[in-house]
XYZ file of C-alpha atoms in Angstrom:
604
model
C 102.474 176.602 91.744
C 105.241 178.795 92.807
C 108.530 177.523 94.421
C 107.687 178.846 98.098
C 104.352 175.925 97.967
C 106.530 173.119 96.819
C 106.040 171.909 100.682
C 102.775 171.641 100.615
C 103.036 168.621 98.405
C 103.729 165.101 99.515
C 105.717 163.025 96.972
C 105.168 159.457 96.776
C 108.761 157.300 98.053
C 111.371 155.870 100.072
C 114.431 157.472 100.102
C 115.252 160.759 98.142
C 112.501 161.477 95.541
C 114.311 163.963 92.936
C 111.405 166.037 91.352
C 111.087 169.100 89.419
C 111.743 171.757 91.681
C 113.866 170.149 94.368
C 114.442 166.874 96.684
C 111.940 165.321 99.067
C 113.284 162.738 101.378
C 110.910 160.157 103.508
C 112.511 157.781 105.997
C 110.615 154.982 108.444
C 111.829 155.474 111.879
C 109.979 154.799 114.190
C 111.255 154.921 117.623
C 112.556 158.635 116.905
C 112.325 161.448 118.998
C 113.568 163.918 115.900
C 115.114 163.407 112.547
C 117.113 165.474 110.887
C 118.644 166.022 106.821
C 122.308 167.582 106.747
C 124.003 167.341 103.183
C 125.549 169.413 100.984
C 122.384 171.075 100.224
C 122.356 172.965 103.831
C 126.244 173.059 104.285
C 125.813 170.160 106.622
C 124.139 172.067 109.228
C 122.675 169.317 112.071
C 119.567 171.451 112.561
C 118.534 173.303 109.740
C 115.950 170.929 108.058
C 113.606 168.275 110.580
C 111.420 166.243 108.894
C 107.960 166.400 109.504
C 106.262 163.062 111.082
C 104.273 161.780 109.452
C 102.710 158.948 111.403
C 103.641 155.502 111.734
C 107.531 155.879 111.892
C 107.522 158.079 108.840
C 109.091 161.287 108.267
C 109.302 163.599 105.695
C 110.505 166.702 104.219
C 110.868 168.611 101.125
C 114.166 170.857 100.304
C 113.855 172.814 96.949
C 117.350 173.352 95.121
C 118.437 170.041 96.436
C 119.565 168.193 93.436
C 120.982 164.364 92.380
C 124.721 164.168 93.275
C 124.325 165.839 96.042
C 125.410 164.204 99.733
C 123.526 163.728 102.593
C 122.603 161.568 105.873
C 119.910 161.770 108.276
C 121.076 162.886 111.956
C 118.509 160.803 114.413
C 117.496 161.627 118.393
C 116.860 158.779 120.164
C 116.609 158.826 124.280
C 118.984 161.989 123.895
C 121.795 160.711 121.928
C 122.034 162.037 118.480
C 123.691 159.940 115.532
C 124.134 160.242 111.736
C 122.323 157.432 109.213
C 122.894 156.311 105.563
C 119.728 156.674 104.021
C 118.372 153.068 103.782
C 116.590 153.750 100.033
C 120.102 155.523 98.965
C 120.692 154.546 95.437
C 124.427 155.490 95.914
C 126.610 156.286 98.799
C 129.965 157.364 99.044
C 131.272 154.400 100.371
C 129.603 151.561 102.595
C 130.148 153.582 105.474
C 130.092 157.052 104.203
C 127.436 159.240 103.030
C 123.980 159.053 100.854
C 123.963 160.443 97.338
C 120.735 161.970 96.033
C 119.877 159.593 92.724
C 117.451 160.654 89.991
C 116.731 156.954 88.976
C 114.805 158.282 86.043
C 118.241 160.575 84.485
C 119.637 157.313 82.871
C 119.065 157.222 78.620
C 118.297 153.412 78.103
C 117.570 154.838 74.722
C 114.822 152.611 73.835
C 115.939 149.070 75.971
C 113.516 147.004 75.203
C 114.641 143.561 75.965
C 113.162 140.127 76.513
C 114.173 137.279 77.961
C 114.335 134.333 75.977
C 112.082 131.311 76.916
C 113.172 129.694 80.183
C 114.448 126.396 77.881
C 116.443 128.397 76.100
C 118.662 130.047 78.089
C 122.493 129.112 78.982
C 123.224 130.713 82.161
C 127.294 132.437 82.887
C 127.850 133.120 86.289
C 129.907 136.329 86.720
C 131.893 137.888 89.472
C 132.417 141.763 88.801
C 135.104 142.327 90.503
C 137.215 139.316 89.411
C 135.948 138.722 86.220
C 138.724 140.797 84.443
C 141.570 142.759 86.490
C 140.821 146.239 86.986
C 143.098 148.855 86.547
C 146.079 149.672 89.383
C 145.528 146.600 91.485
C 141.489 147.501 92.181
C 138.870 145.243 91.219
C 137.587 144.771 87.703
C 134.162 147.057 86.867
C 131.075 147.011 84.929
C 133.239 148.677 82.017
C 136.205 146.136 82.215
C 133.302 143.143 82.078
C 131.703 144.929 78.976
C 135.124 144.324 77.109
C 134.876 140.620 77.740
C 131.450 140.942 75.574
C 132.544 139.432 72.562
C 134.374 136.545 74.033
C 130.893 135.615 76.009
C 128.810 136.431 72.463
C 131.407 133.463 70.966
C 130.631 131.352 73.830
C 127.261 131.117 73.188
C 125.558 131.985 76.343
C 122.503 133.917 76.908
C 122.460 134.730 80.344
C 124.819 136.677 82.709
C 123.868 136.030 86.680
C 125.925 138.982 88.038
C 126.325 137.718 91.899
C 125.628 140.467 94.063
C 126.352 144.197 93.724
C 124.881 145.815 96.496
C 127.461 148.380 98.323
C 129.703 145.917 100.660
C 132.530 146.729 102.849
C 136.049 147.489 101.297
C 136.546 146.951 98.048
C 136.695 142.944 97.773
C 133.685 141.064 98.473
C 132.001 137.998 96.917
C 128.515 140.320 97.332
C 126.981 137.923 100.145
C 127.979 140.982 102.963
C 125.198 143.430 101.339
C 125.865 146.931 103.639
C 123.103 148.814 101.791
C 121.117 146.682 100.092
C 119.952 150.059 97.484
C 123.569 151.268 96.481
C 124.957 149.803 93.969
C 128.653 148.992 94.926
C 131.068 151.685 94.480
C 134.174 150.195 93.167
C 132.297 148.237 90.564
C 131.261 151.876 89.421
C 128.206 152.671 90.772
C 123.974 152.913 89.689
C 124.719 154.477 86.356
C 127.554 152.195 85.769
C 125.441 148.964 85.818
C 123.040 150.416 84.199
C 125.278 151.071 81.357
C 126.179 147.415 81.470
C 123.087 146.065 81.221
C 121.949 147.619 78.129
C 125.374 146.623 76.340
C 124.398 143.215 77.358
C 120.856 143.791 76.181
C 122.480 145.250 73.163
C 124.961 141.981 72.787
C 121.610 139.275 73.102
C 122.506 138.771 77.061
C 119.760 138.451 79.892
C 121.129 139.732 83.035
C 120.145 138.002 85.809
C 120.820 139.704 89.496
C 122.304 137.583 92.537
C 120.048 139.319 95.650
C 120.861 138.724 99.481
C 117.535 138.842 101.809
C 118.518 136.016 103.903
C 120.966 138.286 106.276
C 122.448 142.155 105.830
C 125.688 143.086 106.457
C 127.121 142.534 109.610
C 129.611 144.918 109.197
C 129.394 148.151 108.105
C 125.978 148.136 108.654
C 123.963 151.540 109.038
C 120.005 149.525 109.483
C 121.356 148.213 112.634
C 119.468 149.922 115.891
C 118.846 152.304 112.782
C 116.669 154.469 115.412
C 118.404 153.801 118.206
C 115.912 151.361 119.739
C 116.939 147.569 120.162
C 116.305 144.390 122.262
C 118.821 142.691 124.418
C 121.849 142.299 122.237
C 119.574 142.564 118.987
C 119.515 144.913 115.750
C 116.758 146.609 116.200
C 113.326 147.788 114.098
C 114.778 146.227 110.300
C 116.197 142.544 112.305
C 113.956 139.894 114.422
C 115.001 140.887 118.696
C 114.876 137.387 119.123
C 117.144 134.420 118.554
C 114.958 134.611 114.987
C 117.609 136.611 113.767
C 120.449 134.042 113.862
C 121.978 133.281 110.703
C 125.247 132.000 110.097
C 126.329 134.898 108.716
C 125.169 136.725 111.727
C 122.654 137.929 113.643
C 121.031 139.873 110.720
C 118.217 138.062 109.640
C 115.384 140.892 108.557
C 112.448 140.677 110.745
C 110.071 139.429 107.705
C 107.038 139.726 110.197
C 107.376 143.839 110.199
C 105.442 144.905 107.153
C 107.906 147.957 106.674
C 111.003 145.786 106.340
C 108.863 143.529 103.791
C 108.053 146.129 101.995
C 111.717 147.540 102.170
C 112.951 143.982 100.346
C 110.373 143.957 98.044
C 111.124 147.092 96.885
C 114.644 146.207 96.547
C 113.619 143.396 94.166
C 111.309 145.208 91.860
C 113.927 147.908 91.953
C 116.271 146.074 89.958
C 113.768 145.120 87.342
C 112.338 148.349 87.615
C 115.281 150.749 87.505
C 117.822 148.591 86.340
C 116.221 146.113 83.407
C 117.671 143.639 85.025
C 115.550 140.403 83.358
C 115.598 138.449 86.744
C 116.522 137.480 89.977
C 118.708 134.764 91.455
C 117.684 134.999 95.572
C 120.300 133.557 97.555
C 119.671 131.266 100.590
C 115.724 130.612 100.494
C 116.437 128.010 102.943
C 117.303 130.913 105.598
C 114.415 132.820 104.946
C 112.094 130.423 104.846
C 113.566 128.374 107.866
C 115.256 129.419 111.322
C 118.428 127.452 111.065
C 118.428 125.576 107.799
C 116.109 122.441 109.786
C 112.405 122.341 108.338
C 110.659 122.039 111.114
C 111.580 125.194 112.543
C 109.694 127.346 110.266
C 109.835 130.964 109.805
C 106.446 131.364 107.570
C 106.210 134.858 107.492
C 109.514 134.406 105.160
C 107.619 132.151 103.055
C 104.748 134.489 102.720
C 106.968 137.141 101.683
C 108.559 135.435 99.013
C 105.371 134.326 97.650
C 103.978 137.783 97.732
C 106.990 139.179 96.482
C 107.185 136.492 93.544
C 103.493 136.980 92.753
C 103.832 140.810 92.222
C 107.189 140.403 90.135
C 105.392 138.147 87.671
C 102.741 140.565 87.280
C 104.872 143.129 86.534
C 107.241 141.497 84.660
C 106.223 138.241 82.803
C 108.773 137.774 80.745
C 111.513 137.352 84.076
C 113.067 134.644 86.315
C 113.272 133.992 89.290
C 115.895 131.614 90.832
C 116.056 130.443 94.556
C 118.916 128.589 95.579
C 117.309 126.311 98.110
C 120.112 123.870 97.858
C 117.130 121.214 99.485
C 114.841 118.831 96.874
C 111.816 121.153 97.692
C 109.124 121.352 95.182
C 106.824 124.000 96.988
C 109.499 126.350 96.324
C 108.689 126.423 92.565
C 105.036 125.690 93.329
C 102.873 128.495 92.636
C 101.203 130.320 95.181
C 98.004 129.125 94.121
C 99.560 126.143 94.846
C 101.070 127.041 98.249
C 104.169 127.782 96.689
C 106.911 130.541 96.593
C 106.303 130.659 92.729
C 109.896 130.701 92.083
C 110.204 129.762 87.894
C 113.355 127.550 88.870
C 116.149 126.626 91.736
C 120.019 125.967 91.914
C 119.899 122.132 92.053
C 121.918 120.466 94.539
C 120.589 116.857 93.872
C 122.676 116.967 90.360
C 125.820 119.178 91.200
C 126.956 117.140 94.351
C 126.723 113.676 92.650
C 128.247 114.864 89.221
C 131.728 116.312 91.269
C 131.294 113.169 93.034
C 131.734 110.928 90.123
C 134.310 113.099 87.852
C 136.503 113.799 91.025
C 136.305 109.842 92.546
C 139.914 107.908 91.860
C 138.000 104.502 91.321
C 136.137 104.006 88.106
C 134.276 101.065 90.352
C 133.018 103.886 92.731
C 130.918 105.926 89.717
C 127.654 104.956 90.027
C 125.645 104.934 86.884
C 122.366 104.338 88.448
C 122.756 107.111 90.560
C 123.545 108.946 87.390
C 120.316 107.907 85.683
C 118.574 108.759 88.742
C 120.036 112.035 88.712
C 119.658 113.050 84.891
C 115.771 111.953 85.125
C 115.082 114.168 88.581
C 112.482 117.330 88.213
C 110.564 119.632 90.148
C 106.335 119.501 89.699
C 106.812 117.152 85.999
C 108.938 120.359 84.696
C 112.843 120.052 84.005
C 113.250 123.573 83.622
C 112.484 124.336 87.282
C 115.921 123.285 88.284
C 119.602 124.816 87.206
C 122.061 122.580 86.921
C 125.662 123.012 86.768
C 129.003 121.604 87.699
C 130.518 124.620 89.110
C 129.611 128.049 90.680
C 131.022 130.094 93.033
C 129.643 128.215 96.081
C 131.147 124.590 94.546
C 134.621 126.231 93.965
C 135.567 127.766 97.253
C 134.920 127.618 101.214
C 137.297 124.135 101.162
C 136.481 122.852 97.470
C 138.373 123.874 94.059
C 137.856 124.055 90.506
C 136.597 120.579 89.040
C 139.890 120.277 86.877
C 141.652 121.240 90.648
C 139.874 118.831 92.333
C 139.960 116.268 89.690
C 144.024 116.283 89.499
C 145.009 118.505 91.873
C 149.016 117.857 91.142
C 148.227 119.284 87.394
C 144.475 120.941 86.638
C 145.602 120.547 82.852
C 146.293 117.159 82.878
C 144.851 114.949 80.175
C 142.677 113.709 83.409
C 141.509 116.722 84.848
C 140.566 117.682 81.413
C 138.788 115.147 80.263
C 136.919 114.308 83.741
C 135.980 118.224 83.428
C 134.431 118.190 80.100
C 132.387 114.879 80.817
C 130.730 117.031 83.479
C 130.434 119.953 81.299
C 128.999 117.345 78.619
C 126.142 115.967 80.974
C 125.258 119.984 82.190
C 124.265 120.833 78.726
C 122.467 117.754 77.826
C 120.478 116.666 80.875
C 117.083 118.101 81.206
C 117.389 121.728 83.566
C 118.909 125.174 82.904
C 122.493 125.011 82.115
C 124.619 127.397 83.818
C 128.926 127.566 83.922
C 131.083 129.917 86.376
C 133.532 131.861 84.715
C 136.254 130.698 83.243
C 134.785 127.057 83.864
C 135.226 127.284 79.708
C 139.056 128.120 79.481
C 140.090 125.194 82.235
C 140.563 127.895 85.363
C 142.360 125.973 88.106
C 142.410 126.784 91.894
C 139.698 127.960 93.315
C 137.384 130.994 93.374
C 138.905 134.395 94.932
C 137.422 137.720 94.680
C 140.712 139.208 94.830
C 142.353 137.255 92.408
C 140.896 137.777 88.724
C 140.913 135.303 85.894
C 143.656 134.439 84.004
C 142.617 135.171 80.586
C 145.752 133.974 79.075
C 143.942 130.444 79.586
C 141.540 131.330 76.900
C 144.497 131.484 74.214
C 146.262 128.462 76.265
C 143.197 126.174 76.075
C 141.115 127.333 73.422
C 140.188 124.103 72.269
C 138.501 123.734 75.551
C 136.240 127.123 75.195
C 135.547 125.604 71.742
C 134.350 122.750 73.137
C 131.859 124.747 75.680
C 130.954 126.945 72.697
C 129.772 123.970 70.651
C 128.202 122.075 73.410
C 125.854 125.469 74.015
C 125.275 125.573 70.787
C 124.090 122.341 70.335
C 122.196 123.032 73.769
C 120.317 126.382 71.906
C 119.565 124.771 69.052
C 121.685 126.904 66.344
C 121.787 124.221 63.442
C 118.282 123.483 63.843
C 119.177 119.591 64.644
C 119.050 119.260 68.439
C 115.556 120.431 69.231
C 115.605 117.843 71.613
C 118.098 119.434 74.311
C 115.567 122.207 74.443
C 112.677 120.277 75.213
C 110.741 118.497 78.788
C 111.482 115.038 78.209
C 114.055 112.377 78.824
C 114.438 108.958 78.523
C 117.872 106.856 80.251
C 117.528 103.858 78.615
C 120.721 102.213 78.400
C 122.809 101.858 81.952
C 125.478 99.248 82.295
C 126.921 99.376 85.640
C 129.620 97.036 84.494
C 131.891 99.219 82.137
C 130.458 102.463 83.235
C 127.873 103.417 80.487
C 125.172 105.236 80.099
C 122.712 106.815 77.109
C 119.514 108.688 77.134
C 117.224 110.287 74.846
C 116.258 113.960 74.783
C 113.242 115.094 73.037
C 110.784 117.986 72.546
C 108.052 116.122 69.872
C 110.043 113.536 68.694
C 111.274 113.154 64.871
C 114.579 113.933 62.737
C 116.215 117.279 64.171
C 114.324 116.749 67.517
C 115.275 113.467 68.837
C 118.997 113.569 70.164
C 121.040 110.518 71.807
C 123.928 111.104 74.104
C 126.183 107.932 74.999
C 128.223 108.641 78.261
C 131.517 106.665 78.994
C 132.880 106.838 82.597
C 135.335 104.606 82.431
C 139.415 104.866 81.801
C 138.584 102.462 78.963
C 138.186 102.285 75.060
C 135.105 100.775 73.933
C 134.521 99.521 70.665
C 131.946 97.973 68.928
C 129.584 98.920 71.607
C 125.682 98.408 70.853
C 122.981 100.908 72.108
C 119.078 101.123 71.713
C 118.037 103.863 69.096
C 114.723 105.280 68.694
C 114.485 105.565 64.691
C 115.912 104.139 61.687
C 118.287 105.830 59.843
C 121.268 107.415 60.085
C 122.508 109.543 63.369
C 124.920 111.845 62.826
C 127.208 112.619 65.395
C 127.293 116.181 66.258
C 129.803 115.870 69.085
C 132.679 114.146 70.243
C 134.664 115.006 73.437
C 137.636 113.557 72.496
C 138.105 115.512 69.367
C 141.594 116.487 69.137
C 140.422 120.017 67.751
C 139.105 119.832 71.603
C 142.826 119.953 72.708
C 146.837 118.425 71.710
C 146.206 116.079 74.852
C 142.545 113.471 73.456
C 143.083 110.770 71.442
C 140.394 111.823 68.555
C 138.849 108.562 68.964
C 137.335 108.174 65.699
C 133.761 108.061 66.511
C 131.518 108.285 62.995
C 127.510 108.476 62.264
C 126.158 105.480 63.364
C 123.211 103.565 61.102
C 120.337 102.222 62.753
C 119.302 98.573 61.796
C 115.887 97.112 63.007
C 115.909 95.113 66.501
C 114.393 95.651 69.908
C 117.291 96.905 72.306
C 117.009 98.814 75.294
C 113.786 99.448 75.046
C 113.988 101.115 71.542
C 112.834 99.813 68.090
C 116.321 99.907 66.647
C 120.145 100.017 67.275
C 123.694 101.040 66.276
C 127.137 100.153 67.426
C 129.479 102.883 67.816
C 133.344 103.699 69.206
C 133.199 105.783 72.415
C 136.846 107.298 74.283
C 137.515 106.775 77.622
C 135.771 109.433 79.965
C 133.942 110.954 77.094
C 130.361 112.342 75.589
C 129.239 111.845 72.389
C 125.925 113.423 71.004
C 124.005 112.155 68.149
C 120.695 113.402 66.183
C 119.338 112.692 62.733
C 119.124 115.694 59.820
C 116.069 116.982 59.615
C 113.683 116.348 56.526
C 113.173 119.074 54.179
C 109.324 119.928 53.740
């Protein structure tokens, strides 16, 4: 085939499709009278190239010579005005309101990434902000390079998992990601496709998941090129990618996706699969459900078209890629949304949980020891979605719980002095009950160095904190330890069941058992003390005889200068019905403290 019939083939795509001999580009719109490509390849001349339509909003052309770096836009007739377009596929763009970049999405060298993601119960989740995660250089935002030198300090943390919230090209250069402009592009300033891409196979390379934050509830509104894309629009409305109706109220805007258009379905669910796809990304965190499955946040005011799309969307991804997750944050106790579709679900694997963070900053932040419920506590610790624990993340702080009004737990908890002995140790009893109770554990960054405040994107973390409080990141790092199982004696914290069997309302107690199949190494007891108060010679129900060994005491002094070092020891089990259990110990627990217990395991 010779270079003069390269236009007589159609390739297969959205966007631009870099092939052998040249470009082709393919665009859906469908109100249209003409479309246009002007780009570097033509010297930006308005009429040189029209694309050929193709028949149901599509159109289409081929340029040989036009190559990836190369800028572009598509120049649209509508009802004789003419305008220019960002390419809604466009893989990279100049800026969010600038020009498309032709992207070979095959001309990265993963050099061999082959990845998995852990089991679901086995993975510790870090919540990262790009931009603010480290300071970038000359007062810009931190990049996918400056979070790559942070590596080792995560790899000595102990977590497994790095939920990047979202990256998609937003306006300006500061931006917590919820804005998406072009939902393709990934953001500029962070540096761009090849950029992230680079980042996630040093984080394959380091033993990290990476787990992408993705915005389908809304686009934009600013700097958004999809709206009247075509030119054509209803009333006040966006036009063929957005509902014309008051369906496309959010309150972010009136940019809610019309979900009912099987083009702009298709459009998110290529997004999706793009990032496992293209990027290795080993999941997807999808923000809002609520909004896409709902009008206005109220469940009777359904939008089930959104549901459906999910569902088909969540069907195909696990097909594709078995060994991913997918996260909603539904922020509502709603079942379905893990469900299967089978089932009548969404077939999310799990979902943010807001029935465990709300209550949790409730308690730690509370003045009153008298107002900490420990009922509610045992209510809250037992909770699950469809008899599985793992189809909920739980966590004390993310990026949502630390802004928009609220602060940091240590903040909130003193907010005179965030390092007080109180704000610490109220902070770490929270951190204590994430990586016990039964759910995905996930942290915010610089949650493990005692970060005060509250989130900012502009305003990057103080890593000085890390040296200042590193007996606080140790204690994180051993909690997650114990949480993954490293010394092969807490099986337990890794496993579907739970048992709260001690709850004294009276001094503000609590223990329950964690266990996979039961034995020594498996079974692991955590005693919880919410009170400002010392308690000694306290009795518990144990499940086995024996010696426990205590694996973990918040109020080490190796934790920080400002605990006591209570000195909790191993406690023996001696023969008795208590609590429920066959046996019992009495033990020494600090004031607003965690202590975690299991038995060695038996060699074979």
């Amino acid at each position: 085939m010779g270079i003069n019939d390269i236009k007589q083939v159609k390739h297969a795509g959205m966007g631009s499709i870099v092939h052998n001999n040249g470009t082709a580009f393919r665009v859906w719109a469908p109100y249209a009278e003409s479309v246009w490509i002007t780009g570097d390849f033509n010297q930006w001349q308005e009429g040189s190239h029209l694309l050929e339509n193709e028949g149901n909003g599509y159109w289409y052309t081929d340029i040989p010579g036009a190559k990836a770096g190369q800028e572009y836009k598509y120049f649209i007739q509508y009802q004789g005005s003419r305008f220019y377009r960002i390419d809604p596929y466009a893989r990279q763009v100049t800026n969010s309101v600038g020009n498309s970049v032709i992207y070979d999405p095959n001309g990265f060298n993963w050099q061999n990434d082959q990845f998995k993601l852990p089991p679901h119960n086995e993975l510790v989740i870090y919540e990262m902000h790009i931009g603010s995660f480290t300071a970038g250089k000359d007062g810009k935002p931190g990049t996918f390079q400056d979070a790559i030198l942070k590596f080792d300090h995560l790899k000595n943390l102990g977590v497994n998992a790095i939920q990047v919230m979202p990256i998609a090209e937003f306006p300006g250069d500061y931006s917590w990601g919820y804005n998406p402009a072009n939902i393709f592009a990934v953001e500029t300033i962070y540096g761009g496709p090849d950029a992230f891409k680079h980042f996630v196979k040093e984080a394959h390379r380091a033993g990290f998941s990476v787990i992408q934050d993705v915005v389908y509830n809304h686009f934009g509104p600013t700097d958004l090129e999809l709206w009247r894309f075509d030119g054509w629009h209803e009333g006040d409305y966006g036009g063929i990618y957005f509902y014309n109706d008051e369906r496309a109220d959010t309150p972010w805007g009136s940019t809610r996706p019309d979900y009912g258009r099987p083009e702009v379905r298709q459009f998110i669910r290529d997004n999706a699969l793009m990032w496992l796809d293209e990027y290795h990304v080993d999941g997807l965190r999808v923000d809002s459900t609520l909004y896409i499955r709902t009008t206005d946040g109220n469940e009777e005011n359904e939008l089930p078209e959104g549901f459906r799309m999910m569902a088909d969307m969540n069907l195909e991804i696990r097909d594709r890629h078995p060994f991913s997750i997918l996260i909603a944050e539904d922020l509502r106790v709603n079942p379905l949304i893990t469900a299967d579709s089978d089932a009548g679900g969404a077939g999310f694997h799990t979902q943010w949980d807001a029935t465990f963070v709300h209550p949790i900053r409730a308690m730690i932040e509370a003045i009153s020891d008298e107002s900490r419920s420990m009922e509610q506590l045992k209510n809250l610790i037992s909770f699950n979605y469809n008899n599985d624990v793992f189809q909920r993340v739980i966590y004390s702080e993310s990026h949502d719980e630390v802004a928009n009004g609220k602060a940091r737990a240590p903040q909130e908890v003193d907010p005179d002095d965030p390092t007080s002995w109180l704000a610490q140790k109220r902070s770490t009893l929270a951190a204590g009950l994430v990586f016990t109770s039964p759910g995905i554990p996930m942290i915010f960054q610089g949650q493990e160095f005692l970060q005060g405040d509250w989130f900012q994107d502009n305003v990057p973390l103080d890593w000085a904190m890390n040296e200042d409080f590193h007996g606080i990141t140790r204690l994180y790092r051993d909690l997650i330890r114990l949480r993954r199982n490293w010394a092969d004696n807490s099986r337990g914290l890794r496993g579907q069941f739970v048992n709260v069997f001690h709850v004294n309302e009276q001094q503000k107690m609590l223990a329950f058992q964690r266990w996979d199949q039961h034995g020594k190494g498996d079974d692991v007891v955590i005693v919880v003390n919410f009170a400002n108060e010392l308690r000694r010679d306290y009795s518990i129900g144990l499940p086995d005889g024996g010696s426990w060994r205590l694996r973990f005491n918040s109020d080490a002094n190796i934790y920080s200068d400002a605990f006591a070092n209570t000195k909790s020891f191993d406690v023996d089990a001696y023969q008795g019905v208590t609590d429920g259990l066959s046996h019992y110990g009495i033990l020494e627990i600090a004031p607003y403290s965690v202590l975690i217990f299991s038995q060695d395991r038996e060699n074979n």
